[in-house]
Amino acid sequence: MAKARTIFYCTNCGNESSQWAGKCSSCNEWNTLKERVLEKTIATHDRREVTNTEKTPVKFSSIDPTNDSRIILNDKELNRVLGGGLVPGSLVLVGGDPGIGKSTLMLQLALNNPGLKIIYVSGEESEKQLKMRAERLDSNTSDFYIFTGTNTNTIRSISREIEPDLIIIDSVQTLYSPVIEGSPGSLSQIRETTSELMQYAKQTNTSIFLIGHITKDGAIAGPKLLEHMVDTVLQFEGDRNYMFRLLRSQKNRFGSTNELGIYEMTGAGLREVENPSELLINQTDSGLSGSAVACTVEGMRPILIEIQALVSTAVYGTPQRVTTGLDSRRLNMLLAVLEKRCGFRLGQKDVFLNIAGGVRVDDIGIDLAVIAAILSSNLDIAVPGKVAFCAEIGLSGELRAVSRTEQRIQEAEKLGFEEIILAYQGKKEAKLPSVDIKVSTFKRVEEVFKHLFG
Ligand code: TYD
Ligand code: MG
């Protein structure tokens, strides 16, 4: 028998080391290192080698990739994020905060794809609870299997019998494998169960969706290493006070990670949102001060969003700067630029900034709209007409061009805007699409200010 060896692993990031330390050398967390005896894992390794003996090497040129044509799901947003449909035999991890809608998304997937044989493995809810939940959803078109066990051996033997096209596991933290010690949700169990499922997926060409919980700081709970093992990592996010849910791809072996899926949480489940701009802009309230529309790009899609600002005299000594949906450091930078380069005195004012709809935006192309909203609120004059903005602001108050300008212009035109304000791009302007919307370009913030408010 092999001599038992112990290693220390970090319960936060999964990093392994041969010695104990108070602080993890990888993620710098304190007191997260736990000891583990390696003997058992060696044993499982041997077992796996034995079961794999029937595999033989194949010539690379003889592999036909077209055999693996993608499964087109009955969910456009999910297809888009997966890179054009689900690849058979792929293992997809879906992470997200508790209560964000992961189970709902997966249950709808099971209910809406009559062409697929699906097993939904639920370690968190009973059959009855799932049925009750399904009754709330208005889509009830297809039948599927529900299994409420958590032992991976049973799950695999059931799957061999039923031969599904797709297995959904809710959640990976509830699974356990009898070949290894440790309670469900522990690092060693998560690692073992995921690798067993990975093997099953590859051997039988069955796709598997794994739901994973995330920790307080947003990582998939347990190990970072889970993300390395699976083919695709999707993150489901959104502000729980709002109805929007964004599905982002963080890693995708079979497609781009730039894609974004947008859903709306309704009383009857998640609804795909094909045209987010229409929902994010408050069309009826035009004419109010402190509001400006930015033309941003999320993933590959142009989206118009409304930026709202409130500038008021500070009541307390230190002025407040509060942002929702935008990085507050970016706001501070923009305020400093306005103060230093353009002479607007905002130092003694409170500034509140809000992106409507509860979406979070990282795109710097919204800078100009943020500034327009702040100036509009400060003057208490509405931005005149139906104007959209799209430019980055540099530290000397200059407007800078951003990526995908053509798409942004077309989106603004599609939504009935009369004018779009962009950065002056010199020669590049010749390439802009010929559109009916008025395209105004400027070099500096002061020029935009004069153009808007005279
Ligand atoms: P759920 O899918 O259980 O979240 P997760 O699996 O990510 O923890 O979603 C639960 C939330 O969604 C819950 O707060 C209620 C809400 N919800 C709706 O608003 N409408 C619905 O039709 C359903 C099923 C849930
Ligand atoms: Mg759930």
GROMACS .gro file of C-alpha atoms and ligand atoms in nm:
model
  480
    1MET     CA    1   0.000   0.000   0.000
    2ALA     CA    2   0.128   0.345  -0.083
    3LYS     CA    3   0.253   0.551   0.205
    4ALA     CA    4   0.003   0.814   0.312
    5ARG     CA    5   0.116   1.161   0.213
    6THR     CA    6  -0.044   1.478   0.336
    7ILE     CA    7  -0.082   1.805   0.155
    8PHE     CA    8  -0.234   2.135   0.255
    9TYR     CA    9  -0.494   2.299   0.038
   10CYS     CA   10  -0.656   2.639   0.056
   11THR     CA   11  -1.032   2.625   0.109
   12ASN     CA   12  -1.070   2.960  -0.063
   13CYS     CA   13  -0.877   2.924  -0.389
   14GLY     CA   14  -0.781   2.556  -0.400
   15ASN     CA   15  -0.407   2.618  -0.409
   16GLU     CA   16  -0.202   2.326  -0.275
   17SER     CA   17   0.125   2.333  -0.085
   18SER     CA   18   0.336   2.079   0.098
   19GLN     CA   19   0.366   2.290   0.413
   20TRP     CA   20   0.115   2.459   0.636
   21ALA     CA   21   0.120   2.837   0.652
   22GLY     CA   22  -0.104   3.091   0.820
   23LYS     CA   23  -0.160   3.275   0.495
   24CYS     CA   24  -0.229   3.121   0.155
   25SER     CA   25   0.053   3.210  -0.081
   26SER     CA   26  -0.184   3.224  -0.377
   27CYS     CA   27  -0.487   3.424  -0.263
   28ASN     CA   28  -0.340   3.580   0.053
   29GLU     CA   29  -0.634   3.474   0.271
   30TRP     CA   30  -0.557   3.393   0.634
   31ASN     CA   31  -0.632   3.062   0.807
   32THR     CA   32  -0.770   2.890   0.500
   33LEU     CA   33  -0.519   2.604   0.472
   34LYS     CA   34  -0.648   2.258   0.560
   35GLU     CA   35  -0.465   1.929   0.573
   36ARG     CA   36  -0.558   1.635   0.352
   37VAL     CA   37  -0.427   1.278   0.328
   38LEU     CA   38  -0.355   1.193  -0.034
   39GLU     CA   39  -0.375   0.814  -0.015
   40LYS     CA   40  -0.739   0.787  -0.123
   41THR     CA   41  -0.700   1.005  -0.429
   42ILE     CA   42  -0.415   0.790  -0.553
   43ALA     CA   43  -0.643   0.490  -0.526
   44THR     CA   44  -0.916   0.657  -0.735
   45HIS     CA   45  -0.657   0.753  -0.990
   46ASP     CA   46  -0.557   0.387  -1.034
   47ARG     CA   47  -0.919   0.287  -1.073
   48ARG     CA   48  -0.969   0.540  -1.347
   49GLU     CA   49  -0.666   0.417  -1.539
   50VAL     CA   50  -0.815   0.068  -1.540
   51THR     CA   51  -1.158   0.175  -1.670
   52ASN     CA   52  -0.994   0.376  -1.946
   53THR     CA   53  -0.801   0.089  -2.103
   54GLU     CA   54  -1.040   0.043  -2.393
   55LYS     CA   55  -0.940   0.387  -2.533
   56THR     CA   56  -0.684   0.373  -2.814
   57PRO     CA   57  -0.499   0.658  -2.987
   58VAL     CA   58  -0.658   0.789  -3.306
   59LYS     CA   59  -0.506   0.977  -3.600
   60PHE     CA   60  -0.578   1.351  -3.566
   61SER     CA   61  -0.669   1.386  -3.933
   62SER     CA   62  -0.928   1.109  -3.905
   63ILE     CA   63  -1.136   1.302  -3.650
   64ASP     CA   64  -1.451   1.446  -3.802
   65PRO     CA   65  -1.553   1.762  -3.611
   66THR     CA   66  -1.886   1.784  -3.796
   67ASN     CA   67  -2.013   1.488  -3.596
   68ASP     CA   68  -2.036   1.723  -3.304
   69SER     CA   69  -2.275   1.974  -3.456
   70ARG     CA   70  -2.419   2.197  -3.190
   71ILE     CA   71  -2.754   2.145  -3.023
   72ILE     CA   72  -2.966   2.454  -3.082
   73LEU     CA   73  -3.157   2.518  -2.761
   74ASN     CA   74  -3.492   2.682  -2.740
   75ASP     CA   75  -3.338   2.986  -2.575
   76LYS     CA   76  -3.175   3.242  -2.804
   77GLU     CA   77  -2.983   3.417  -2.527
   78LEU     CA   78  -2.831   3.093  -2.399
   79ASN     CA   79  -2.736   2.982  -2.751
   80ARG     CA   80  -2.570   3.315  -2.808
   81VAL     CA   81  -2.367   3.302  -2.485
   82LEU     CA   82  -2.260   2.942  -2.553
   83GLY     CA   83  -2.122   3.057  -2.888
   84GLY     CA   84  -2.405   2.941  -3.116
   85GLY     CA   85  -2.564   2.646  -2.939
   86LEU     CA   86  -2.462   2.373  -2.699
   87VAL     CA   87  -2.168   2.152  -2.793
   88PRO     CA   88  -2.250   1.784  -2.726
   89GLY     CA   89  -2.029   1.636  -2.455
   90SER     CA   90  -1.947   1.974  -2.303
   91LEU     CA   91  -1.949   2.054  -1.933
   92VAL     CA   92  -2.091   2.398  -1.857
   93LEU     CA   93  -2.068   2.559  -1.515
   94VAL     CA   94  -2.336   2.816  -1.429
   95GLY     CA   95  -2.242   3.037  -1.134
   96GLY     CA   96  -2.427   3.318  -0.963
   97ASP     CA   97  -2.546   3.466  -0.633
   98PRO     CA   98  -2.812   3.274  -0.440
   99GLY     CA   99  -3.161   3.366  -0.555
  100ILE     CA  100  -3.049   3.523  -0.881
  101GLY     CA  101  -3.238   3.265  -1.090
  102LYS     CA  102  -2.996   2.983  -1.176
  103SER     CA  103  -3.244   2.706  -1.093
  104THR     CA  104  -3.519   2.890  -1.279
  105LEU     CA  105  -3.301   2.927  -1.588
  106MET     CA  106  -3.214   2.557  -1.589
  107LEU     CA  107  -3.568   2.443  -1.515
  108GLN     CA  108  -3.693   2.649  -1.806
  109LEU     CA  109  -3.428   2.490  -2.023
  110ALA     CA  110  -3.560   2.147  -1.923
  111LEU     CA  111  -3.921   2.253  -1.984
  112ASN     CA  112  -3.869   2.425  -2.317
  113ASN     CA  113  -3.674   2.172  -2.520
  114PRO     CA  114  -3.911   1.896  -2.632
  115GLY     CA  115  -3.655   1.761  -2.879
  116LEU     CA  116  -3.405   1.671  -2.606
  117LYS     CA  117  -3.400   1.398  -2.345
  118ILE     CA  118  -3.309   1.573  -2.022
  119ILE     CA  119  -3.243   1.462  -1.664
  120TYR     CA  120  -3.267   1.732  -1.398
  121VAL     CA  121  -3.073   1.626  -1.089
  122SER     CA  122  -3.180   1.831  -0.791
  123GLY     CA  123  -2.994   1.807  -0.464
  124GLU     CA  124  -3.159   2.117  -0.326
  125GLU     CA  125  -3.529   2.083  -0.390
  126SER     CA  126  -3.771   1.790  -0.380
  127GLU     CA  127  -3.975   1.672  -0.679
  128LYS     CA  128  -4.286   1.845  -0.541
  129GLN     CA  129  -4.108   2.175  -0.489
  130LEU     CA  130  -3.977   2.161  -0.844
  131LYS     CA  131  -4.323   2.085  -0.978
  132MET     CA  132  -4.464   2.381  -0.788
  133ARG     CA  133  -4.193   2.602  -0.926
  134ALA     CA  134  -4.256   2.475  -1.280
  135GLU     CA  135  -4.623   2.558  -1.243
  136ARG     CA  136  -4.533   2.923  -1.192
  137LEU     CA  137  -4.351   2.925  -1.524
  138ASP     CA  138  -4.577   2.972  -1.821
  139SER     CA  139  -4.367   2.752  -2.048
  140ASN     CA  140  -4.465   2.389  -2.003
  141THR     CA  141  -4.408   2.219  -2.330
  142SER     CA  142  -4.182   1.923  -2.275
  143ASP     CA  143  -4.138   1.634  -2.038
  144PHE     CA  144  -3.813   1.547  -1.866
  145TYR     CA  145  -3.679   1.329  -1.583
  146ILE     CA  146  -3.627   1.457  -1.232
  147PHE     CA  147  -3.389   1.281  -0.998
  148THR     CA  148  -3.333   1.399  -0.642
  149GLY     CA  149  -3.025   1.194  -0.552
  150THR     CA  150  -2.676   1.327  -0.501
  151ASN     CA  151  -2.454   1.020  -0.532
  152THR     CA  152  -2.250   1.042  -0.851
  153ASN     CA  153  -2.242   0.664  -0.896
  154THR     CA  154  -2.623   0.652  -0.900
  155ILE     CA  155  -2.642   0.954  -1.128
  156ARG     CA  156  -2.409   0.788  -1.376
  157SER     CA  157  -2.583   0.452  -1.370
  158ILE     CA  158  -2.925   0.618  -1.417
  159SER     CA  159  -2.785   0.819  -1.705
  160ARG     CA  160  -2.645   0.506  -1.870
  161GLU     CA  161  -2.996   0.362  -1.859
  162ILE     CA  162  -3.190   0.667  -1.977
  163GLU     CA  163  -2.922   0.792  -2.219
  164PRO     CA  164  -3.012   1.161  -2.198
  165ASP     CA  165  -2.883   1.433  -2.433
  166LEU     CA  166  -2.844   1.670  -2.144
  167ILE     CA  167  -2.799   1.641  -1.767
  168ILE     CA  168  -2.860   1.938  -1.540
  169ILE     CA  169  -2.706   1.925  -1.192
  170ASP     CA  170  -2.843   2.160  -0.925
  171SER     CA  171  -2.594   2.206  -0.761
  172VAL     CA  172  -2.238   2.076  -0.772
  173GLN     CA  173  -2.200   2.158  -0.402
  174THR     CA  174  -2.460   1.894  -0.309
  175LEU     CA  175  -2.301   1.605  -0.501
  176TYR     CA  176  -2.092   1.339  -0.336
  177SER     CA  177  -1.881   1.055  -0.459
  178PRO     CA  178  -1.850   0.744  -0.240
  179VAL     CA  179  -1.494   0.674  -0.354
  180ILE     CA  180  -1.359   0.967  -0.159
  181GLU     CA  181  -1.398   1.096   0.194
  182GLY     CA  182  -1.535   1.436   0.285
  183SER     CA  183  -1.880   1.586   0.307
  184PRO     CA  184  -2.063   1.725   0.001
  185GLY     CA  185  -1.941   2.072  -0.086
  186SER     CA  186  -1.588   2.011   0.041
  187LEU     CA  187  -1.305   2.082  -0.195
  188SER     CA  188  -1.209   1.720  -0.246
  189GLN     CA  189  -1.570   1.618  -0.317
  190ILE     CA  190  -1.628   1.901  -0.563
  191ARG     CA  191  -1.309   1.812  -0.742
  192GLU     CA  192  -1.384   1.439  -0.757
  193THR     CA  193  -1.751   1.466  -0.854
  194THR     CA  194  -1.676   1.721  -1.126
  195SER     CA  195  -1.400   1.510  -1.272
  196GLU     CA  196  -1.626   1.202  -1.270
  197LEU     CA  197  -1.897   1.396  -1.453
  198MET     CA  198  -1.641   1.537  -1.694
  199GLN     CA  199  -1.533   1.184  -1.781
  200TYR     CA  200  -1.891   1.071  -1.822
  201ALA     CA  201  -1.966   1.368  -2.048
  202LYS     CA  202  -1.668   1.304  -2.274
  203GLN     CA  203  -1.716   0.926  -2.291
  204THR     CA  204  -2.086   0.933  -2.373
  205ASN     CA  205  -2.103   1.268  -2.554
  206THR     CA  206  -2.367   1.390  -2.310
  207SER     CA  207  -2.374   1.762  -2.229
  208ILE     CA  208  -2.389   1.857  -1.864
  209PHE     CA  209  -2.489   2.184  -1.699
  210LEU     CA  210  -2.352   2.223  -1.347
  211ILE     CA  211  -2.495   2.489  -1.119
  212GLY     CA  212  -2.235   2.627  -0.877
  213HIS     CA  213  -2.279   2.862  -0.585
  214ILE     CA  214  -2.052   3.159  -0.553
  215THR     CA  215  -1.882   3.301  -0.247
  216LYS     CA  216  -1.919   3.648  -0.103
  217ASP     CA  217  -1.646   3.790  -0.321
  218GLY     CA  218  -1.793   3.645  -0.637
  219ALA     CA  219  -1.576   3.340  -0.707
  220ILE     CA  220  -1.739   3.002  -0.771
  221ALA     CA  221  -1.754   2.855  -0.418
  222GLY     CA  222  -1.487   2.611  -0.326
  223PRO     CA  223  -1.226   2.599  -0.586
  224LYS     CA  224  -1.103   2.815  -0.865
  225LEU     CA  225  -0.993   2.481  -1.005
  226LEU     CA  226  -1.351   2.393  -1.094
  227GLU     CA  227  -1.332   2.668  -1.352
  228HIS     CA  228  -1.022   2.509  -1.501
  229MET     CA  229  -1.184   2.167  -1.529
  230VAL     CA  230  -1.502   2.259  -1.714
  231ASP     CA  231  -1.534   2.367  -2.079
  232THR     CA  232  -1.748   2.674  -2.025
  233VAL     CA  233  -1.812   2.903  -1.729
  234LEU     CA  234  -2.122   3.118  -1.735
  235GLN     CA  235  -2.196   3.380  -1.474
  236PHE     CA  236  -2.555   3.480  -1.401
  237GLU     CA  237  -2.572   3.824  -1.247
  238GLY     CA  238  -2.796   4.117  -1.181
  239ASP     CA  239  -2.923   4.338  -0.904
  240ARG     CA  240  -3.194   4.157  -0.711
  241ASN     CA  241  -3.392   4.479  -0.674
  242TYR     CA  242  -3.429   4.499  -1.049
  243MET     CA  243  -3.567   4.259  -1.302
  244PHE     CA  244  -3.267   4.241  -1.535
  245ARG     CA  245  -3.041   3.940  -1.535
  246LEU     CA  246  -2.725   3.918  -1.740
  247LEU     CA  247  -2.566   3.592  -1.845
  248ARG     CA  248  -2.198   3.640  -1.919
  249SER     CA  249  -1.947   3.391  -2.045
  250GLN     CA  250  -1.623   3.396  -1.846
  251LYS     CA  251  -1.456   3.108  -2.019
  252ASN     CA  252  -1.561   2.922  -2.331
  253ARG     CA  253  -1.359   2.656  -2.506
  254PHE     CA  254  -1.605   2.660  -2.795
  255GLY     CA  255  -1.679   3.026  -2.853
  256SER     CA  256  -1.616   3.389  -2.774
  257THR     CA  257  -1.638   3.519  -2.418
  258ASN     CA  258  -1.766   3.853  -2.544
  259GLU     CA  259  -2.124   3.744  -2.574
  260LEU     CA  260  -2.393   3.848  -2.333
  261GLY     CA  261  -2.741   3.712  -2.270
  262ILE     CA  262  -3.009   3.937  -2.125
  263TYR     CA  263  -3.317   3.817  -1.939
  264GLU     CA  264  -3.595   3.977  -1.745
  265MET     CA  265  -3.722   3.805  -1.428
  266THR     CA  266  -4.100   3.813  -1.437
  267GLY     CA  267  -4.368   3.658  -1.221
  268ALA     CA  268  -4.375   3.368  -1.468
  269GLY     CA  269  -4.003   3.303  -1.491
  270LEU     CA  270  -3.724   3.441  -1.703
  271ARG     CA  271  -3.804   3.608  -2.032
  272GLU     CA  272  -3.546   3.655  -2.306
  273VAL     CA  273  -3.485   4.021  -2.383
  274GLU     CA  274  -3.402   4.075  -2.747
  275ASN     CA  275  -3.404   4.450  -2.753
  276PRO     CA  276  -3.274   4.572  -2.417
  277SER     CA  277  -3.246   4.937  -2.517
  278GLU     CA  278  -3.620   4.974  -2.539
  279LEU     CA  279  -3.660   4.865  -2.178
  280LEU     CA  280  -3.367   5.056  -2.036
  281ILE     CA  281  -3.462   5.397  -2.164
  282ASN     CA  282  -3.747   5.581  -2.009
  283GLN     CA  283  -3.906   5.724  -2.323
  284THR     CA  284  -4.185   5.913  -2.150
  285ASP     CA  285  -3.971   6.124  -1.921
  286SER     CA  286  -3.769   6.314  -2.181
  287GLY     CA  287  -3.739   6.677  -2.088
  288LEU     CA  288  -3.620   6.616  -1.730
  289SER     CA  289  -3.289   6.760  -1.621
  290GLY     CA  290  -3.008   6.534  -1.507
  291SER     CA  291  -3.069   6.258  -1.755
  292ALA     CA  292  -2.864   6.162  -2.060
  293VAL     CA  293  -2.863   5.857  -2.284
  294ALA     CA  294  -2.538   5.670  -2.343
  295CYS     CA  295  -2.474   5.437  -2.630
  296THR     CA  296  -2.272   5.153  -2.482
  297VAL     CA  297  -2.165   4.810  -2.598
  298GLU     CA  298  -2.219   4.504  -2.381
  299GLY     CA  299  -2.050   4.199  -2.521
  300MET     CA  300  -2.108   4.234  -2.891
  301ARG     CA  301  -2.437   4.416  -2.862
  302PRO     CA  302  -2.492   4.793  -2.865
  303ILE     CA  303  -2.729   4.900  -2.588
  304LEU     CA  304  -2.869   5.240  -2.507
  305ILE     CA  305  -2.889   5.315  -2.138
  306GLU     CA  306  -3.005   5.611  -1.939
  307ILE     CA  307  -2.769   5.785  -1.699
  308GLN     CA  308  -2.929   5.988  -1.422
  309ALA     CA  309  -2.741   6.243  -1.217
  310LEU     CA  310  -2.840   6.459  -0.924
  311VAL     CA  311  -2.613   6.746  -0.829
  312SER     CA  312  -2.704   6.942  -0.518
  313THR     CA  313  -2.529   7.163  -0.266
  314ALA     CA  314  -2.356   6.956   0.000
  315VAL     CA  315  -2.528   6.973   0.336
  316TYR     CA  316  -2.236   6.824   0.525
  317GLY     CA  317  -1.873   6.929   0.512
  318THR     CA  318  -1.758   6.652   0.284
  319PRO     CA  319  -1.956   6.629  -0.039
  320GLN     CA  320  -2.096   6.286  -0.117
  321ARG     CA  321  -2.028   6.096  -0.437
  322VAL     CA  322  -2.261   5.803  -0.472
  323THR     CA  323  -2.281   5.582  -0.779
  324THR     CA  324  -2.500   5.287  -0.874
  325GLY     CA  325  -2.390   5.073  -1.165
  326LEU     CA  326  -2.073   5.272  -1.236
  327ASP     CA  327  -1.725   5.267  -1.086
  328SER     CA  328  -1.711   5.554  -0.833
  329ARG     CA  329  -1.344   5.617  -0.910
  330ARG     CA  330  -1.439   5.686  -1.268
  331LEU     CA  331  -1.696   5.943  -1.149
  332ASN     CA  332  -1.435   6.113  -0.931
  333MET     CA  333  -1.201   6.131  -1.226
  334LEU     CA  334  -1.467   6.285  -1.449
  335LEU     CA  335  -1.556   6.541  -1.181
  336ALA     CA  336  -1.188   6.634  -1.146
  337VAL     CA  337  -1.163   6.682  -1.522
  338LEU     CA  338  -1.472   6.907  -1.519
  339GLU     CA  339  -1.329   7.109  -1.232
  340LYS     CA  340  -0.972   7.147  -1.355
  341ARG     CA  341  -1.006   7.163  -1.732
  342CYS     CA  342  -1.346   7.314  -1.784
  343GLY     CA  343  -1.386   7.534  -1.477
  344PHE     CA  344  -1.710   7.386  -1.343
  345ARG     CA  345  -1.715   7.422  -0.967
  346LEU     CA  346  -1.856   7.097  -0.837
  347GLY     CA  347  -1.619   7.061  -0.540
  348GLN     CA  348  -1.884   7.163  -0.286
  349LYS     CA  349  -2.168   6.968  -0.443
  350ASP     CA  350  -2.308   6.626  -0.369
  351VAL     CA  351  -2.317   6.414  -0.684
  352PHE     CA  352  -2.541   6.108  -0.712
  353LEU     CA  353  -2.521   5.896  -1.023
  354ASN     CA  354  -2.745   5.614  -1.124
  355ILE     CA  355  -2.765   5.384  -1.424
  356ALA     CA  356  -3.130   5.307  -1.486
  357GLY     CA  357  -3.249   4.946  -1.471
  358GLY     CA  358  -2.986   4.826  -1.223
  359VAL     CA  359  -2.733   4.727  -1.487
  360ARG     CA  360  -2.362   4.760  -1.421
  361VAL     CA  361  -2.154   4.915  -1.700
  362ASP     CA  362  -1.777   4.900  -1.739
  363ASP     CA  363  -1.764   5.056  -2.084
  364ILE     CA  364  -1.574   5.387  -2.085
  365GLY     CA  365  -1.783   5.501  -2.381
  366ILE     CA  366  -2.046   5.624  -2.135
  367ASP     CA  367  -1.815   5.899  -1.996
  368LEU     CA  368  -1.962   6.171  -2.212
  369ALA     CA  369  -2.319   6.082  -2.115
  370VAL     CA  370  -2.220   6.088  -1.747
  371ILE     CA  371  -2.077   6.437  -1.790
  372ALA     CA  372  -2.382   6.554  -1.985
  373ALA     CA  373  -2.614   6.425  -1.711
  374ILE     CA  374  -2.409   6.595  -1.438
  375LEU     CA  375  -2.397   6.929  -1.621
  376SER     CA  376  -2.766   6.908  -1.704
  377SER     CA  377  -2.854   6.848  -1.338
  378ASN     CA  378  -2.617   7.120  -1.220
  379LEU     CA  379  -2.781   7.376  -1.450
  380ASP     CA  380  -3.125   7.224  -1.403
  381ILE     CA  381  -3.176   7.230  -1.778
  382ALA     CA  382  -3.273   6.917  -1.968
  383VAL     CA  383  -3.051   6.790  -2.247
  384PRO     CA  384  -3.231   6.939  -2.549
  385GLY     CA  385  -3.390   6.707  -2.804
  386LYS     CA  386  -3.338   6.337  -2.848
  387VAL     CA  387  -2.962   6.310  -2.817
  388ALA     CA  388  -2.743   6.006  -2.747
  389PHE     CA  389  -2.380   6.026  -2.635
  390CYS     CA  390  -2.084   5.804  -2.689
  391ALA     CA  391  -1.723   5.900  -2.615
  392GLU     CA  392  -1.452   5.845  -2.360
  393ILE     CA  393  -1.319   6.150  -2.174
  394GLY     CA  394  -0.942   6.190  -2.138
  395LEU     CA  395  -0.767   6.356  -1.847
  396SER     CA  396  -0.728   6.686  -2.030
  397GLY     CA  397  -1.098   6.705  -2.112
  398GLU     CA  398  -1.063   6.572  -2.466
  399LEU     CA  399  -1.317   6.341  -2.626
  400ARG     CA  400  -1.183   6.005  -2.739
  401ALA     CA  401  -1.332   5.767  -2.986
  402VAL     CA  402  -1.448   5.424  -2.867
  403SER     CA  403  -1.482   5.086  -3.035
  404ARG     CA  404  -1.779   4.978  -3.248
  405THR     CA  405  -1.884   5.334  -3.325
  406GLU     CA  406  -2.080   5.230  -3.635
  407GLN     CA  407  -2.291   4.982  -3.440
  408ARG     CA  408  -2.362   5.238  -3.171
  409ILE     CA  409  -2.474   5.497  -3.426
  410GLN     CA  410  -2.705   5.246  -3.592
  411GLU     CA  411  -2.859   5.145  -3.259
  412ALA     CA  412  -2.928   5.510  -3.170
  413GLU     CA  413  -3.089   5.564  -3.507
  414LYS     CA  414  -3.298   5.249  -3.474
  415LEU     CA  415  -3.441   5.375  -3.147
  416GLY     CA  416  -3.548   5.705  -3.295
  417PHE     CA  417  -3.275   5.937  -3.170
  418GLU     CA  418  -3.226   6.256  -3.369
  419GLU     CA  419  -2.864   6.324  -3.286
  420ILE     CA  420  -2.559   6.135  -3.159
  421ILE     CA  421  -2.256   6.312  -3.017
  422LEU     CA  422  -1.919   6.148  -3.076
  423ALA     CA  423  -1.551   6.224  -3.051
  424TYR     CA  424  -1.390   6.388  -3.352
  425GLN     CA  425  -1.208   6.109  -3.529
  426GLY     CA  426  -1.036   6.289  -3.817
  427LYS     CA  427  -0.998   6.075  -4.124
  428LYS     CA  428  -1.186   5.785  -3.973
  429GLU     CA  429  -1.510   5.978  -4.009
  430ALA     CA  430  -1.525   5.895  -4.375
  431LYS     CA  431  -1.591   5.536  -4.270
  432LEU     CA  432  -1.898   5.612  -4.058
  433PRO     CA  433  -2.216   5.465  -4.203
  434SER     CA  434  -2.447   5.688  -4.401
  435VAL     CA  435  -2.743   5.734  -4.169
  436ASP     CA  436  -3.029   5.975  -4.124
  437ILE     CA  437  -2.943   6.053  -3.763
  438LYS     CA  438  -2.742   6.373  -3.718
  439VAL     CA  439  -2.385   6.283  -3.622
  440SER     CA  440  -2.207   6.565  -3.437
  441THR     CA  441  -1.841   6.532  -3.349
  442PHE     CA  442  -1.641   6.740  -3.101
  443LYS     CA  443  -1.286   6.751  -2.971
  444ARG     CA  444  -1.336   6.885  -2.620
  445VAL     CA  445  -1.591   6.874  -2.338
  446GLU     CA  446  -1.641   7.253  -2.340
  447GLU     CA  447  -1.749   7.239  -2.704
  448VAL     CA  448  -2.014   6.979  -2.621
  449PHE     CA  449  -2.131   7.195  -2.331
  450LYS     CA  450  -2.167   7.500  -2.561
  451HIS     CA  451  -2.346   7.293  -2.823
  452LEU     CA  452  -2.600   7.160  -2.571
  453PHE     CA  453  -2.661   7.444  -2.332
  454GLY     CA  454  -2.536   7.748  -2.527
  455TYD     P1  455  -3.386   3.064  -0.816
  455TYD     O1  456  -3.390   3.013  -0.956
  455TYD     O2  457  -3.434   2.976  -0.709
  455TYD     O3  458  -3.240   3.114  -0.780
  455TYD     P2  459  -3.107   3.033  -0.755
  455TYD     O4  460  -3.128   2.894  -0.803
  455TYD     O5  461  -3.006   3.111  -0.837
  455TYD     O6  462  -3.077   3.043  -0.611
  455TYD     O7  463  -3.464   3.202  -0.820
  455TYD     C1  464  -3.528   3.245  -0.709
  455TYD     C2  465  -3.577   3.386  -0.723
  455TYD     O8  466  -3.644   3.413  -0.844
  455TYD     C3  467  -3.674   3.406  -0.613
  455TYD     O9  468  -3.631   3.515  -0.535
  455TYD     C4  469  -3.804   3.430  -0.676
  455TYD     C5  470  -3.772   3.467  -0.817
  455TYD     N1  471  -3.867   3.412  -0.915
  455TYD     C6  472  -3.950   3.499  -0.983
  455TYD    O10  473  -3.947   3.620  -0.964
  455TYD     N2  474  -4.037   3.448  -1.077
  455TYD     C7  475  -4.047   3.315  -1.101
  455TYD    O11  476  -4.125   3.273  -1.187
  455TYD     C8  477  -3.959   3.226  -1.029
  455TYD     C9  478  -3.965   3.078  -1.053
  455TYD    C10  479  -3.872   3.279  -0.938
  456MG      MG  480  -3.125   2.718  -0.687
   0.00000   0.00000   0.00000
